[in-house]
mmCIF file of C-alpha atoms in Angstrom:
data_model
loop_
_atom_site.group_PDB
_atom_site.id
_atom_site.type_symbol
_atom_site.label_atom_id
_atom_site.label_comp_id
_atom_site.label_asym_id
_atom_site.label_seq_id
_atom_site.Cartn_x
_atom_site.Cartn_y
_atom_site.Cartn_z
ATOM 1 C CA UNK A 1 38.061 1.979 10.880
ATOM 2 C CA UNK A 2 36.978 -0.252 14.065
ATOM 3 C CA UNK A 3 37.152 2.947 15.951
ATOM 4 C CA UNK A 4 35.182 5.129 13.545
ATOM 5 C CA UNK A 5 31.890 6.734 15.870
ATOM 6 C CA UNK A 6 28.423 4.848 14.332
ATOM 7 C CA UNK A 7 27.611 8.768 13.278
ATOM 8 C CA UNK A 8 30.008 8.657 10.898
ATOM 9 C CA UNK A 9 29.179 5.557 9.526
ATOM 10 C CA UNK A 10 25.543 6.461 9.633
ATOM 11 C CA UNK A 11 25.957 9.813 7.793
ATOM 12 C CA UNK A 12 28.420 7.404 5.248
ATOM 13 C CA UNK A 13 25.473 5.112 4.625
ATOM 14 C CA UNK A 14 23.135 7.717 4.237
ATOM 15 C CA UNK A 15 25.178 9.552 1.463
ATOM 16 C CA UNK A 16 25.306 6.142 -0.410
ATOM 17 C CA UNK A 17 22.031 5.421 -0.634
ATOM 18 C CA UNK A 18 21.521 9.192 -1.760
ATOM 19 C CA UNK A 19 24.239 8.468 -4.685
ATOM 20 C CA UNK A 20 21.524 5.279 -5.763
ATOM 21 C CA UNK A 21 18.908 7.475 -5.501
ATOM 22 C CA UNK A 22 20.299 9.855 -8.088
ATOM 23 C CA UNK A 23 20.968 6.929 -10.328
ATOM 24 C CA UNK A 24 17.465 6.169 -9.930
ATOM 25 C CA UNK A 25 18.504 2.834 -8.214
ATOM 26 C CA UNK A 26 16.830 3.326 -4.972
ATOM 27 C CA UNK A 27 13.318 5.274 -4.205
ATOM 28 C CA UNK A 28 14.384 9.109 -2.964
ATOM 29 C CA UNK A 29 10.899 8.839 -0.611
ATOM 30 C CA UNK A 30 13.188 6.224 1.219
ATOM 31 C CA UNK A 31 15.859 8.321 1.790
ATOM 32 C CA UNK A 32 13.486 11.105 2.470
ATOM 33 C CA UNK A 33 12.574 8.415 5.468
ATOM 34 C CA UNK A 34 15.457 7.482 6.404
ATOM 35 C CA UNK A 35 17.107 10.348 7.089
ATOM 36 C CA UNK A 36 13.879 11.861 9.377
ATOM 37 C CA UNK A 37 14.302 8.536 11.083
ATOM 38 C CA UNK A 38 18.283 8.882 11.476
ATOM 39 C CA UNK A 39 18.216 12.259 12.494
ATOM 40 C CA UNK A 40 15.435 11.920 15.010
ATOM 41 C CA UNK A 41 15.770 8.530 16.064
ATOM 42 C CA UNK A 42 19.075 6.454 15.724
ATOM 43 C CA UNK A 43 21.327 8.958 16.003
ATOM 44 C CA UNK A 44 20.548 10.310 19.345
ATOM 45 C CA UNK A 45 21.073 7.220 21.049
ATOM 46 C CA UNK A 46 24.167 6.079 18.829
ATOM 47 C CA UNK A 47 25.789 9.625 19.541
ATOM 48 C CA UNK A 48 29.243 8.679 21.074
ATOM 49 C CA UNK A 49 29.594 5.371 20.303
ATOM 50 C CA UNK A 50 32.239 3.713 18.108
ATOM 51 C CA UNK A 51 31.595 1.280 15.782
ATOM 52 C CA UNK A 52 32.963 -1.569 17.441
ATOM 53 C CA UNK A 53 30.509 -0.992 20.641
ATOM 54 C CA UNK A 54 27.409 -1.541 18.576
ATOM 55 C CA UNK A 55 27.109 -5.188 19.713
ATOM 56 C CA UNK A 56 23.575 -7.214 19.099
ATOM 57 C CA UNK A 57 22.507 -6.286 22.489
ATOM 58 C CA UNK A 58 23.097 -2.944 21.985
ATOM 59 C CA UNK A 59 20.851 -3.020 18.954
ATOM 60 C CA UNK A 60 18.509 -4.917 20.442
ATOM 61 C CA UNK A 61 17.832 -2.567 23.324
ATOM 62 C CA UNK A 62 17.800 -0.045 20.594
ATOM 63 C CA UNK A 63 15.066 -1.122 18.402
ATOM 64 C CA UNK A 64 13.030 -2.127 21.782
ATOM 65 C CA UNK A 65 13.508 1.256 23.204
ATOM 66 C CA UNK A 66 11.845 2.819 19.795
ATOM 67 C CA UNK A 67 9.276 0.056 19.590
ATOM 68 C CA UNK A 68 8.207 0.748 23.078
ATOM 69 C CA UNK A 69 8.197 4.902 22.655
ATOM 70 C CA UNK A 70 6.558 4.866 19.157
ATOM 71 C CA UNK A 71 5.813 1.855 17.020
ATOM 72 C CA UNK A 72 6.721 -1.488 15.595
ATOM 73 C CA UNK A 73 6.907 0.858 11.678
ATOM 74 C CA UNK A 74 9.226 3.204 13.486
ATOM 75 C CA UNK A 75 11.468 0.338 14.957
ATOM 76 C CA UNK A 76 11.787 -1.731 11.865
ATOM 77 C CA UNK A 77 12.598 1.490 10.127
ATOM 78 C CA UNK A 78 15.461 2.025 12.404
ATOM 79 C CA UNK A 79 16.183 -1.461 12.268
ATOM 80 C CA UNK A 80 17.091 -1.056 8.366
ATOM 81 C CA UNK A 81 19.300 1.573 9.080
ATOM 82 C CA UNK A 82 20.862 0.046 11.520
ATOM 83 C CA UNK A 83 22.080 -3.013 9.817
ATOM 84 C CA UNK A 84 22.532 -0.778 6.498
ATOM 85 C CA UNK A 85 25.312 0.864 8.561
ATOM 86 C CA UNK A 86 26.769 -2.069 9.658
ATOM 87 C CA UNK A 87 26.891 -3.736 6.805
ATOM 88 C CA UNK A 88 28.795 -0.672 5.084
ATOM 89 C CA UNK A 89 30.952 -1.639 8.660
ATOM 90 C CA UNK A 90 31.817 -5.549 7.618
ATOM 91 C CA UNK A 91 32.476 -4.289 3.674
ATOM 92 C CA UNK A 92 34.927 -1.723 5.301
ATOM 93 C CA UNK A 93 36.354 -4.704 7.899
ATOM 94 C CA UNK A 94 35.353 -2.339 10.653
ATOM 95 C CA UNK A 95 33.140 -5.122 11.854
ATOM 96 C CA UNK A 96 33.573 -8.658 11.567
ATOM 97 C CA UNK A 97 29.984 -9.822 11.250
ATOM 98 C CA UNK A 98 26.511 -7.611 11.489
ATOM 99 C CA UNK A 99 25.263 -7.355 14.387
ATOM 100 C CA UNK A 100 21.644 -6.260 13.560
ATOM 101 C CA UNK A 101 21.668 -10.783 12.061
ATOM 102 C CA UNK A 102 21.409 -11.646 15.384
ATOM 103 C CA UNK A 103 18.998 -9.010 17.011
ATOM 104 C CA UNK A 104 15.213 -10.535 17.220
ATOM 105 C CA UNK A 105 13.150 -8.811 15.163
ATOM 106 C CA UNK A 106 10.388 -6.735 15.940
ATOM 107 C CA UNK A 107 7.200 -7.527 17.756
ATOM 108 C CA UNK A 108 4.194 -5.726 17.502
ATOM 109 C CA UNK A 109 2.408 -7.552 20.439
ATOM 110 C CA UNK A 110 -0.539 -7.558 18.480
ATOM 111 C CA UNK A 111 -2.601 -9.392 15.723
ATOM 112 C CA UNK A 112 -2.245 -8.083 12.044
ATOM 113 C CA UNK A 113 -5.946 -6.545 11.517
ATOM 114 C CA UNK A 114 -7.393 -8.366 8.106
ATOM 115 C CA UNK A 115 -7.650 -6.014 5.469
ATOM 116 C CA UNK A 116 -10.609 -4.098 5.090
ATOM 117 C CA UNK A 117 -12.438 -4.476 1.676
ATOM 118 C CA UNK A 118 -15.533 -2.948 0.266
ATOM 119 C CA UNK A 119 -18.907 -4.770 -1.063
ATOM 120 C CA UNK A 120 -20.076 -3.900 -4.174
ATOM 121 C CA UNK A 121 -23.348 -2.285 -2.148
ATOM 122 C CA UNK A 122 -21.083 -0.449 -0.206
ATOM 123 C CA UNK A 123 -18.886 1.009 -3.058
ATOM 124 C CA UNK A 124 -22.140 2.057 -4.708
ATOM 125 C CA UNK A 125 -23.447 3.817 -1.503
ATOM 126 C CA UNK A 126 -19.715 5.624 -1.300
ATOM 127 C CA UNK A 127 -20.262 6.860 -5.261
ATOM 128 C CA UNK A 128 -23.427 7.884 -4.210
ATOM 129 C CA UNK A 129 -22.549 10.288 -1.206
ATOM 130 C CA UNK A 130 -19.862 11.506 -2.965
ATOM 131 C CA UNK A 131 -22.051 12.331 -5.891
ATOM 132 C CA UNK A 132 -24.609 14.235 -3.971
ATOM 133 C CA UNK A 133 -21.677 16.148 -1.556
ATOM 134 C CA UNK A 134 -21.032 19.502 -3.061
ATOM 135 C CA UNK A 135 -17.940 19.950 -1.601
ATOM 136 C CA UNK A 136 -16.372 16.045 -2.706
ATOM 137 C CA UNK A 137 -17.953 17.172 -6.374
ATOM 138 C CA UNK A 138 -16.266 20.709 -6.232
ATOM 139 C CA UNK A 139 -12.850 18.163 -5.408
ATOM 140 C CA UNK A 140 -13.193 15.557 -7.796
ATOM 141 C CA UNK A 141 -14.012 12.929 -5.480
ATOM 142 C CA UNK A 142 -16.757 11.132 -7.263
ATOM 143 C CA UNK A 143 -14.516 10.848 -10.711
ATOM 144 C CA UNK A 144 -11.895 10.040 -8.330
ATOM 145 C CA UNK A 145 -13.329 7.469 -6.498
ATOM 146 C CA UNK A 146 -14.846 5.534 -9.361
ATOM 147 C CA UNK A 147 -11.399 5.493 -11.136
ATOM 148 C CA UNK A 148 -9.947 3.986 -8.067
ATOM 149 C CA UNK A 149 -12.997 1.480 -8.061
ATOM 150 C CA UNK A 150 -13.139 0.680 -11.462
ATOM 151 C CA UNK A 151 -8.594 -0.296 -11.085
ATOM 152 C CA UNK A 152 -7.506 -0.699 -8.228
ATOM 153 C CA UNK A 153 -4.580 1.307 -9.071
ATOM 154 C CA UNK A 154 -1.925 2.677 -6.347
ATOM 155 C CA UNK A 155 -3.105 6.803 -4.968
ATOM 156 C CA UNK A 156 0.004 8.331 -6.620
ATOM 157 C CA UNK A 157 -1.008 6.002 -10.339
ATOM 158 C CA UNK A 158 -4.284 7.443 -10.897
ATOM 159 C CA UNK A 159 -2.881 10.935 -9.451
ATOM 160 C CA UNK A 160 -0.629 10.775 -12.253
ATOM 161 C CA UNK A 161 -2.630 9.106 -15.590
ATOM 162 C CA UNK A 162 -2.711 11.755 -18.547
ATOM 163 C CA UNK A 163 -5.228 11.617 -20.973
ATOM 164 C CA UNK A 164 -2.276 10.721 -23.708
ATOM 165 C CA UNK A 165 -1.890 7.148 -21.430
ATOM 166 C CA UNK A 166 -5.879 6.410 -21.676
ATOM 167 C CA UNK A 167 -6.417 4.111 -24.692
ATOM 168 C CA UNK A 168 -10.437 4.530 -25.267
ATOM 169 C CA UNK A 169 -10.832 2.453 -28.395
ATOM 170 C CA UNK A 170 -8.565 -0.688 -26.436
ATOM 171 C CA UNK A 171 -10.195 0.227 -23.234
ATOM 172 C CA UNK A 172 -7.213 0.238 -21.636
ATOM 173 C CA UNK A 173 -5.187 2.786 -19.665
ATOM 174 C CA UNK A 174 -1.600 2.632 -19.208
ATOM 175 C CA UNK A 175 0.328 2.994 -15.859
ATOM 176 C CA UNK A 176 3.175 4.613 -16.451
ATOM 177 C CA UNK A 177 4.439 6.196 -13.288
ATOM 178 C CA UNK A 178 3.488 7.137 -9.504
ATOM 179 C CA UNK A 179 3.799 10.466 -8.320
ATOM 180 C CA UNK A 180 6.122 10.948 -5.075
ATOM 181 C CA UNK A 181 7.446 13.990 -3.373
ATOM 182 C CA UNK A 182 10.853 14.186 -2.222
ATOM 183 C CA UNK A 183 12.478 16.896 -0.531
ATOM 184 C CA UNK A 184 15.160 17.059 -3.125
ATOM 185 C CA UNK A 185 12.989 17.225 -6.388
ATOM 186 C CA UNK A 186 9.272 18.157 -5.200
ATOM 187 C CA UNK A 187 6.505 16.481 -6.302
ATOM 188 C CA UNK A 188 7.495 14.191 -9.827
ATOM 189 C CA UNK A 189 6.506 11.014 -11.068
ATOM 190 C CA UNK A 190 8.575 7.992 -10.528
ATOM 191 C CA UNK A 191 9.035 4.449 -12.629
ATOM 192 C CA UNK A 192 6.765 3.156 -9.937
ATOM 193 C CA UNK A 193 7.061 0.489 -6.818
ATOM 194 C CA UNK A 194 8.116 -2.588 -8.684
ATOM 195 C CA UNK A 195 9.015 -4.415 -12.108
ATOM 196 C CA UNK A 196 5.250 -4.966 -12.972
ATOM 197 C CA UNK A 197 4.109 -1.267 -11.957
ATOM 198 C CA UNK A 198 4.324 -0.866 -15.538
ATOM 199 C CA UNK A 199 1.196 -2.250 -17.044
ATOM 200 C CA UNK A 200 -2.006 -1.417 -18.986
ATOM 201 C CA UNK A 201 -5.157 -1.859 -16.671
ATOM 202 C CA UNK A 202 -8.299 -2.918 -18.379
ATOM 203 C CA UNK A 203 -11.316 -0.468 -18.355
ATOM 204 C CA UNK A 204 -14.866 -1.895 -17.418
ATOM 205 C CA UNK A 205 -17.177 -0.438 -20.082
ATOM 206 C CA UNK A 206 -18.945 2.084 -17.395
ATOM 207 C CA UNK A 207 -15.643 3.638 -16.209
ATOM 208 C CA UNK A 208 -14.673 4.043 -20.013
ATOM 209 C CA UNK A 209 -18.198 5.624 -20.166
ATOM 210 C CA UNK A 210 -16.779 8.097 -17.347
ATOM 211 C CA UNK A 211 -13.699 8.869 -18.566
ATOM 212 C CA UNK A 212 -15.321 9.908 -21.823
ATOM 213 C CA UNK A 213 -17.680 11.913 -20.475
ATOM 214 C CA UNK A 214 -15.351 13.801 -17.957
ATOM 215 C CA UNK A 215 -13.384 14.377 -21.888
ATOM 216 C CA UNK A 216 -15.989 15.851 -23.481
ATOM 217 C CA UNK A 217 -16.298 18.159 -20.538
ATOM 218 C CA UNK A 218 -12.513 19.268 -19.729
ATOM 219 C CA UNK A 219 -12.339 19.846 -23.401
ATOM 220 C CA UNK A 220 -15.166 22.037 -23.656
ATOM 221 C CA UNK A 221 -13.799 24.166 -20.973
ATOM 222 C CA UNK A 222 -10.199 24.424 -23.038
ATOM 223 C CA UNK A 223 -12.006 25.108 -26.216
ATOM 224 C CA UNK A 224 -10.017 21.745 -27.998
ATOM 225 C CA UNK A 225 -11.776 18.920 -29.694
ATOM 226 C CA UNK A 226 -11.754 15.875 -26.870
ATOM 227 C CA UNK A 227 -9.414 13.737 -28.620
ATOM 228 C CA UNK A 228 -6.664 16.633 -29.045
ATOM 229 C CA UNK A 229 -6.825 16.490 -25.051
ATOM 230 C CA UNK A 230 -3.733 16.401 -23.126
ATOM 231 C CA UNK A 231 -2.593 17.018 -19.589
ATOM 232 C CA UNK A 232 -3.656 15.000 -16.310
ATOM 233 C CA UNK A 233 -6.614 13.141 -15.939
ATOM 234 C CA UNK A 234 -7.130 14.563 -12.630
ATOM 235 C CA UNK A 235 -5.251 17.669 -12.047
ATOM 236 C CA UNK A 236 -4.984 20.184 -8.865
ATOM 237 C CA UNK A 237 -7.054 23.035 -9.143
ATOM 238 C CA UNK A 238 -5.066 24.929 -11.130
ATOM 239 C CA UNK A 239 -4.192 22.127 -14.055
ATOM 240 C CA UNK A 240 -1.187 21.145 -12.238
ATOM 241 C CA UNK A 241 -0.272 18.192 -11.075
ATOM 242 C CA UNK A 242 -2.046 17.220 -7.716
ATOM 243 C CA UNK A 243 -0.534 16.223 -4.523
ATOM 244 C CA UNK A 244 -1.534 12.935 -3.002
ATOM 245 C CA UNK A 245 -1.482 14.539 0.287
ATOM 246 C CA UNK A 246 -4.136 17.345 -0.748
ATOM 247 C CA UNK A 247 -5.803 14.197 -2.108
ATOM 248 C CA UNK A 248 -6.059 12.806 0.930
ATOM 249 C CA UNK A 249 -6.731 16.025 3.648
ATOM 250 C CA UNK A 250 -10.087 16.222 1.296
ATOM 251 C CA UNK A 251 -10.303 12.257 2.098
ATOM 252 C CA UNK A 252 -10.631 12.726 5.398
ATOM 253 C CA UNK A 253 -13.037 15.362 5.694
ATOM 254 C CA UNK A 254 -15.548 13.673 3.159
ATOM 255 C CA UNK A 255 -15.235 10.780 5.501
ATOM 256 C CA UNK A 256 -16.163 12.734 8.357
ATOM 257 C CA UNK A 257 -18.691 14.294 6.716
ATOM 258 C CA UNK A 258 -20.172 11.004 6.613
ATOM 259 C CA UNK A 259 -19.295 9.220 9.460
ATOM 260 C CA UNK A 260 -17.049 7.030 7.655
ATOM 261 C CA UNK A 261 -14.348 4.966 9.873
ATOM 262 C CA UNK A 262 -10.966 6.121 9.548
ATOM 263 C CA UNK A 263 -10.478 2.832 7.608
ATOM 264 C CA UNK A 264 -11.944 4.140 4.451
ATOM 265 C CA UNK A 265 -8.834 5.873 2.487
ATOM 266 C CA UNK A 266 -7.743 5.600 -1.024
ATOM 267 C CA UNK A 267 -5.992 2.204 -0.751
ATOM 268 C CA UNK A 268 -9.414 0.617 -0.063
ATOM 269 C CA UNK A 269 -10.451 0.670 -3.027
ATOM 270 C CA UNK A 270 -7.311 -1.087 -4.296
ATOM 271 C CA UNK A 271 -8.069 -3.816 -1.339
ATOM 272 C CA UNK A 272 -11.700 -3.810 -2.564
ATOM 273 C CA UNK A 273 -10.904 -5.034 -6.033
ATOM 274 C CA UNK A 274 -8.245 -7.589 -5.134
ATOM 275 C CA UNK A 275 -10.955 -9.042 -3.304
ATOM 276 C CA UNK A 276 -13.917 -8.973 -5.680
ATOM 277 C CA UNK A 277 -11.614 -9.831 -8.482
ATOM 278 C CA UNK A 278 -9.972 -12.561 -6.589
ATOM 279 C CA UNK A 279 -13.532 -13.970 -5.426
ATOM 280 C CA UNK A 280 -14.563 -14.109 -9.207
ATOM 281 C CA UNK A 281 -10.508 -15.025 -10.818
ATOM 282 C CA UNK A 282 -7.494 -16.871 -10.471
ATOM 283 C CA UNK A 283 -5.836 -14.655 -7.595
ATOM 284 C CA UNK A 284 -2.860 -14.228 -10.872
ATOM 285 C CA UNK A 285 -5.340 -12.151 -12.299
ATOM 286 C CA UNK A 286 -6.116 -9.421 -9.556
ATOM 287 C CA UNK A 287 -2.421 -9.622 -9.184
ATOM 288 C CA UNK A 288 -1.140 -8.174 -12.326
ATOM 289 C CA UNK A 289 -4.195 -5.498 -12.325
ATOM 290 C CA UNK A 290 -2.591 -3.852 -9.141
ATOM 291 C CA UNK A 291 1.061 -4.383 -10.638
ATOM 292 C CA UNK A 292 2.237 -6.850 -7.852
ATOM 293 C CA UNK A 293 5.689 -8.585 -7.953
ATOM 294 C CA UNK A 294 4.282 -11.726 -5.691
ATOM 295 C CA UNK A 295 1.110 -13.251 -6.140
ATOM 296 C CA UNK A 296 1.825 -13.776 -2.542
ATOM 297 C CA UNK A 297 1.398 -9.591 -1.576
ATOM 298 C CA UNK A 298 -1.853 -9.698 -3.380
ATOM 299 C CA UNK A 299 -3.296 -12.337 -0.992
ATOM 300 C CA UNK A 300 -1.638 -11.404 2.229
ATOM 301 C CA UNK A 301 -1.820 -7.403 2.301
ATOM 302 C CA UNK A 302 -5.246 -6.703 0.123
ATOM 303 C CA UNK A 303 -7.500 -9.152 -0.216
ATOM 304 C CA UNK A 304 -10.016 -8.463 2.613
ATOM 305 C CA UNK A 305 -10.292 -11.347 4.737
ATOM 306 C CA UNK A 306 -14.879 -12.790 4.542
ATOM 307 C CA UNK A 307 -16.683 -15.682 6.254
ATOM 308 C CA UNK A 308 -16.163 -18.885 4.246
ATOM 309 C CA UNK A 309 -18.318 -19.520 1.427
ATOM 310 C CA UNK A 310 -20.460 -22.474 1.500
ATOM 311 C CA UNK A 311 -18.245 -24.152 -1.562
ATOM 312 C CA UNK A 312 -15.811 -25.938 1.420
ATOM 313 C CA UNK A 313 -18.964 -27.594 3.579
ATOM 314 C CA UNK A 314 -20.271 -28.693 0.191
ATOM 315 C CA UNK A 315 -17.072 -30.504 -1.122
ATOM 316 C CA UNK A 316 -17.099 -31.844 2.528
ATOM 317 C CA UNK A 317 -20.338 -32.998 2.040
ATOM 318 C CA UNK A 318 -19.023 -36.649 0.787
ATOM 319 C CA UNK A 319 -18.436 -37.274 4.514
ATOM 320 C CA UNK A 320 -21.697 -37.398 5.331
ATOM 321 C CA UNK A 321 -22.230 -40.851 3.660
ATOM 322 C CA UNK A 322 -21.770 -44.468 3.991
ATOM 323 C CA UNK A 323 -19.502 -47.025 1.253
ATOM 324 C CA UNK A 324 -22.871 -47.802 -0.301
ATOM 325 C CA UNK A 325 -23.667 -44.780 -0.995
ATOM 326 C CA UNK A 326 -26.887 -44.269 1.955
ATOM 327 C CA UNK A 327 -26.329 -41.351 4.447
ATOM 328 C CA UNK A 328 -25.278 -41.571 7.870
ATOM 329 C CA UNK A 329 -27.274 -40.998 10.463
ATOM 330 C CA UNK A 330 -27.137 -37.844 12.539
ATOM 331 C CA UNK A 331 -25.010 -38.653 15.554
ATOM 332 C CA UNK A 332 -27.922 -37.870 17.924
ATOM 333 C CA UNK A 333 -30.286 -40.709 16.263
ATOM 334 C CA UNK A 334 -28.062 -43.828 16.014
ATOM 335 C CA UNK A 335 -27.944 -45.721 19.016
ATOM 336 C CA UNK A 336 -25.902 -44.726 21.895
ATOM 337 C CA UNK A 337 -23.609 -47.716 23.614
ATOM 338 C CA UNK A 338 -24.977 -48.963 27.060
ATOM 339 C CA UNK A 339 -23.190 -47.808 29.718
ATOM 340 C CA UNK A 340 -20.909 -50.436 31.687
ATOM 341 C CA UNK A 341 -22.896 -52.941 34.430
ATOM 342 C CA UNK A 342 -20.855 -51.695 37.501
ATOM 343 C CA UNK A 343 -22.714 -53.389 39.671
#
């Protein structure tokens, strides 16, 4: 197999990771990406090659070349495909060690912007745009937004929450999937990102106040007592199930509408109440609301980065004082030394 062409390989990989897919093992958006990325990407410059001439170097000049002509996502991307190849190469002895181990990773060049979290006065000002924009209102926007708000949940959760998953006497709704599109089954819902995606978020008593209200109304249109409601929470216009990226082309244009930065998408939300929940919580608690494996993720990736509170200077404030308990002069008023005689 030493002299099998990387293509091969490649295409060997690929229909691998499709088998986990169908076992629902592996995510099929993933292999939706990896194959745009293998098709457009790796395989053009790997065309020819046998197995045994993909050396580190080769990789390396590789992932660089991609990095350079389109971005550091791209190139880790094709990085991951790359050593998924090879290391279907060293099970099959083709190779006797993966060469992608030994390639540097990839450098963006550039500091990691903080994330970018909401105030409370600033989510209020949002709900209030949104509620006085016909279009966002004819959309769903300001139901939309406030559920996002009110927890923090993922674009493709709240997209897919049914009325049977919202538990209004336990204030509680239950996350029980994330809707995806794949090219091989459409638009579905999925078991979600990871083990804790699973979970029941608890409802602040206003967005409960919401939910019921948007009932009452959905039911009255379908003629059915509110609590015999059933379907999606927040369904396409036609009662179907709605497409995140339909969700997000009316995004945009509300946020151009109103001069909003290109920052401001669904996820911000999500960022927003890591931080406020984090600011008021033990940082476990804003973790399991958004369904995060690591506490770690919830620090690093959503809680938006503030100036420091006033909490460190005043723990540091028992440096400003003396054994016996009297404070220490301000540098400026105790006496200076003499300078040195140098004459």
């Amino acid at each position: 197999m030493r002299d099998s062409k990387v293509v091969d390989v490649g295409q060997k990989w690929l229909n691998e990771f499709r088998e986990l897919v169908d076992k629902g093992v592996r995510s099929g958006t993933s292999l939706d990406t990896y194959e745009h990325r293998w098709e457009t990407l790796v395989k053009p410059r790997v065309e020819g090659l046998r197995i045994s001439e993909l050396h580190a170097g080769r990789v390396v000049k590789i992932i660089q070349d991609i990095n350079a002509d389109l971005s550091a996502s791209s190139a880790k991307t094709c990085r991951a495909i790359l050593s998924g190849l090879c290391g279907l190469a060293v099970r099959h002895k083709a190779m006797d060690t993966n060469p992608v181990r030994d390639a540097r990773p990839v450098e963006t060049g550039r500091r990691k912007k903080p994330a970018r979290a909401l105030t409370a006065d600033e989510v209020l000002d949002i709900f209030a745009k949104a509620d006085s924009d016909e279009i966002a209102k004819r959309q769903d926007l300001p139901d939309i937004m406030r559920f996002y708000g009110g927890t923090g949940e993922r674009t493709g959760e709240a997209i897919a929450v049914r009325w049977e998953h919202v538990d209004f006497a336990a204030k509680v709704a239950q996350v029980e999937g994330n809707m995806v599109r794949t090219k091989a089954d459409g638009a579905k819902i999925n078991d979600g990102k990871t083990a804790m995606a699973e979970r029941g978020i608890p409802l602040a008593d206003w967005l409960v106040d919401m939910l019921l209200d948007r009932r009452a109304r959905v039911a009255a249109e379908r003629d059915v007592h509110p609590e015999e409601l059933t379907g999606w929470v927040f369904p396409n216009t036609k009662g179907g199930l709605r497409e995140s990226s339909n969700l997000r082309r009316d995004w945009r244009a509300f946020r151009d509408r109103h001069d909003i930065g290109d920052w401001f998408t669904p996820r911000t939300f999500r960022r927003t109440v890591a931080t406020l929940v984090t600011d008021a919580l033990p940082v476990r608690e804003a973790s399991d609301l958004l369904g995060h494996s690591r506490v770690s993720q919830t620090t690093d990736t959503y809680v938006g980065r503030k100036a420091a509170s006033r909490k460190a200077a005043d723990v540091l404030g028992v440096l400003g004082g003396s054994k016996n308990g009297s404070k220490t002069a301000p540098r400026s008023e105790s006496k200076r030394p003499q300078p040195y005689d140098l004459g």
